[in-house]
């Protein structure tokens, strides 16, 4: 093999991208950790903190997208270089959604704590939140390490979160029917329940992009889960 | 019958002791453009020159192995006939300086003989149209070919190659001496031509391979490292060596 060429300009762009990805990943993981921790007890600081993190994530996302487009335009990357950039764009979108859901959860939790009822749902939501946060951490670490081995469980974790979601949804409806929780509380709980379920989908996405980054194999997207409410018939097919 | 227009089996080629092409087996389907890429000196030109038996015309050059055109062994056939069936376009447009534009395109037909004046007229016009040069030269067919720009000269050479109605078209870095607009014209031409004849194009411009070719073969030190659909080769090459080369990580 002849002497290696560094491609200094492209390498510099890719190093910068790597730094930005580390930062945006850290910020959005912090956002969701803080938001889920806020389910435990009233803490007026959470909404502001998570909102600030979400704004940072969004700003960084805009910068990453712009830089990636420039790198494609200037360097016409191929093979692993190309996958590094397309995967960064995809993962950035997922991380941005994670930041946004973190903010939504913080706000809903704040409302819940103000209402003061419906405490029975909180431990379950918290448990589900821990699972979701764990999935996100696993996927993000796998991405930053460029190692797909640790994401092999992510689909079964996602199934567990989906089960949580369906059970909890039913429990909240029942609580509302029995009037042990107010409609307002019930609505917030249903929202958090749904945000967590969606968050775990984003963790799965990131995990699948890591597989593609490492192997070049495009994710075999399963058909979207039938997310019809429990009790409604699944669409045909 | 594989359906492949050209099949190459265990091809080896030498210049004296230099073993320039080493045991390459490859096939070229109809209606496709195949790019051959690889660092300078890896045997790309030698490889395609073996396909139409131009290689053996050089001093001390020889080849072994099989090249089949529609199943028939090229090395058992008349070399002149093979060079008509498998046309070639070179890096530098080799226009004949003393000939007119018309004369340049007709030259191949006259060389091979057996065409009437009317047939020659028709084929010259058709070829100039196919090579997307007709509109630019139709008013000055009798003028010197030297007044044409580099890009026009290259399209003139393509017209000359097409005039003898080849069954395969080989191109050796056909755009490497051209400006970007002329290059884009040649690439558009390849896009149209491949529907008529399989096109095999040697290029050291990877983006060009990516733009024009359905499949891309990577050669290194006289050997075939990998051939794949172009889309796959540039997104996820199977071989580490291909990866280093196409990402520009070795010289
Ligand atoms: N006419 C020639 N005489 C001797 N050696 C040659 C000749 N042409 C090419 N070679 C050698 O054969 C090898 C392959 O050359 P070539 O097919 O021209 O490579 P490429 O087209 O990939 O640049 C190189 O080592 C080159 O030096
Ligand atoms: Mg060459």
Short mmCIF file of N, CA and C and ligand atoms in Angstrom, two decimals, chain B residues 40-41 43-46 91 172-173 202, ligand 2:
data_model
loop_
_atom_site.label_atom_id
_atom_site.label_comp_id
_atom_site.label_asym_id
_atom_site.label_seq_id
_atom_site.Cartn_x
_atom_site.Cartn_y
_atom_site.Cartn_z
N UNK B 40 -2.80 5.43 -11.16
CA UNK B 40 -2.01 5.47 -12.38
C UNK B 40 -1.04 4.28 -12.43
N UNK B 41 -1.00 3.61 -13.56
CA UNK B 41 -0.08 2.49 -13.72
C UNK B 41 -0.63 1.16 -13.25
N UNK B 43 -2.86 -0.64 -14.66
CA UNK B 43 -3.17 -1.56 -15.76
C UNK B 43 -4.51 -1.32 -16.43
N UNK B 44 -5.14 -0.18 -16.14
CA UNK B 44 -6.47 0.11 -16.73
C UNK B 44 -6.40 0.15 -18.25
N UNK B 45 -5.46 0.95 -18.77
CA UNK B 45 -5.38 1.09 -20.23
C UNK B 45 -5.01 -0.24 -20.86
N UNK B 46 -4.04 -0.91 -20.27
CA UNK B 46 -3.61 -2.19 -20.82
C UNK B 46 -4.80 -3.16 -20.87
N UNK B 91 -7.59 9.31 -24.74
CA UNK B 91 -7.55 10.48 -23.86
C UNK B 91 -7.40 11.78 -24.65
N UNK B 172 -10.76 5.59 -23.08
CA UNK B 172 -9.64 5.67 -22.14
C UNK B 172 -9.46 7.12 -21.69
N UNK B 173 -9.95 7.43 -20.50
CA UNK B 173 -9.91 8.79 -19.97
C UNK B 173 -10.33 9.83 -21.01
N UNK B 202 -12.41 4.03 -18.89
CA UNK B 202 -11.33 4.16 -17.91
C UNK B 202 -11.32 5.61 -17.46
MG1 LIG C 2 -4.02 4.71 -18.73
#
